[in-house]
């Protein structure tokens, strides 16, 4: 404790409970399972026919990545959990460090710990090291009973922790780690070690009983096994290669690995930390560097970074493990565990290797967890927990930091109460929970909302800053997001996403010069400390220099290919005609779309080489960039139950290898130059955008229907014969109008979305040709409603429903002026969401399809991510009144959903503008200008003309 000198009274840290300690160490990886146990209690009066009394007791089993334990039975669940945690702590040798030991104390403890590992009592434990001792005791000759030091360090957490206290550099240097353990072994009276070779053995023989016990619990595995492993050559010219470790149960598996590496025996082998999943035994094995004077080197603790060793650094293996690894390395998933005395093993393939690499790039974990390596991208927007699929941005950022051995990210949340005044809450990743504070603020706000003046905005908001620190606490970057959010959780998720996206971009251009790196950060509100940053990311950089194809999409060639394909797509669709009937249900921005797909590697001659990836159900949100652009372009032109195919160029080879779960050997040999990817996709279902779902779930009839009814009423009251729908989208209003009897004879729609217009044309076409209605003509135009087109001048009624919030605010003003001064409808109806009503939408819990009870958070900021703004009643009325008075219109306010008289007003607010003076039409010389394109036209007399 640094501050101890200034603090007269030492503050005693509260003793952690066993469960808290386990949590500190394993977080969510610790899994407690409670089992109910019925115990029959003999009743007190045996003579009476009273049924036996049953007592319920609880037993808890705790699963940790490297150990499982079960408690005794207890009457309380809590007690059972604490007991299980306590057993695990004892077994793992992790103690609550109430006071941090000094390096000297740690050395003493290390000596005691290592000596303890070689006692008679230890052999009867289930510690993984006992498996190694057992085989060592079977070895013949000089090697009898010798345990490679690296094994000790690799299988005992406590030894590692103590070494770390003695010298923090052991973190990245396995050589240094074993030199410390050897030093400790030398100080122990009960151990023997060698100056030449890194092994330890016991001074005297084990007791006869213990040896007998060992023989009795002899593993039941017999014969030989072949374990798939991988050779990662030191030379970056050579590719990683699959190999098979043939392990005879009578021999030591480390000897088999030593053989592959060209070493004489296992004591020459060094072992990395676990790579990949903490629960696996996946480790890198390598030979003690053959520096001419290595025994001397091993005794020294400081020469670790000398030049000749650097030459032998295995860059790929070092990048994977975050440790210094020399020479050729073997990647294998094999070893003794706490769970069984049998040797545990799993095959490691090239695919495993490429997935490990992929996990280290910022979006890699996201792709892996979604099992959609070739199609999913990190979404560029966090809209809401319900729409975000896969691990949350916060969790992804934490994983990324862990992968790169950085500190857990720090989230610093500011609560903006009123400008300039804020309370600050700091959070780290682990102990993050929605705070009490947030709830209190929320409550205070609601109360305030009721009394506050309408025009004065009083909306609570949270701003989040993220700090990324190196393991030693040096600042790497700080990201301050200016956007404020109504919910604390949203501010955190969005800030985390921002940092992730930035890293993602950075990983695509790793060789950025320092100056550019800083500018690149600033452009994203990210403050980078270039020195510390580059220190931490020197490994990917060196890999990049070595021109190794690792999983960041560093191939500019494939990028530009994608871009070329993108561009092509804008002009012409390069996918086959959709199969299946148009169901009329189609994905639109903000909707959750569930598809099935298959991605196949296909040769130019059409020969299918391999199915790389397939998925029966994959759901994502349209418009957030969470899948490759070609896929989104394809499926937005399909409807539910339709399928289509499209092709793309190849992504980097390593991504292909990571995606393909089988025949990776075949693939790595395959020449990929004449191949492309063929995607076959089918839409299974479409869930409407959250805004629409809310509107349907919470209002009856749904808000959209209420808006139509409102419009119909206005049309009939005004005996309108012509209507123009500004921003008609896919024609929902025009379509519904055909279902009502109205005074309308001419309907026109205009929108900038050709996709929407195409849909609208289809629907209107079908309806108009079957139904008899008063409608004489219908036209759809492609154009922006901020531009004037004289063909739309002077209509009886104009509607603009839920459109202005999709434009930038200045454009909404532009449209307002254009419509009242140029288009000049007699009546204009404008609807837009009432921002103040969002509180109610957010509070009402929709039937959540996600199990996560922690957060049923609705939109992050607005109801729909495409909204550029949402106005309060005050803001809307201000806009509308100004507009009306400038252009000689009157305006009245109304709305749908909720009530205008009850706070916070209607859900959807509506302004109805009415032209005041009937100007003489002839006086205005309306210049004829036709910037709009006719997309579709229909007339009662001569059927329809499509263009
Ligand atoms: N009025 C429809 C659609 C609302 S969604 C309904 O109530 O269902 C908003 C629509 O506004 C989208 O279709 C979008 O393409 C359109 N839009 C946004 N900006 C526009 C502009 N400048 N000109 C024309 N349409 C626009
Ligand atoms: Mg909208």
XYZ file of N, CA, C and O in Angstrom, residues 167 193 243 245 425 507 647 796:
32
model
N 9.310 -11.413 -9.159
C 9.713 -10.650 -10.341
C 8.559 -10.616 -11.345
O 8.242 -11.620 -11.959
N 18.181 -30.558 -7.384
C 18.025 -30.015 -8.735
C 19.377 -30.003 -9.421
O 20.374 -30.410 -8.826
N 0.473 -32.240 -36.867
C 1.282 -33.430 -36.611
C 0.546 -34.300 -35.614
O -0.417 -33.870 -34.986
N 0.870 -36.700 -32.264
C 1.711 -37.127 -31.145
C 1.284 -38.532 -30.772
O 0.135 -38.756 -30.399
N -19.449 8.212 -11.331
C -19.368 6.858 -10.801
C -18.312 6.127 -11.606
O -18.325 6.170 -12.825
N -6.597 -2.491 -36.502
C -6.043 -3.795 -36.853
C -6.032 -4.031 -38.359
O -5.395 -4.954 -38.830
N -22.604 -14.363 -55.027
C -21.197 -14.761 -54.900
C -20.341 -13.572 -54.490
O -20.699 -12.416 -54.703
N -55.052 18.682 -52.359
C -56.020 18.970 -51.299
C -55.448 18.648 -49.927
O -55.720 19.333 -48.947
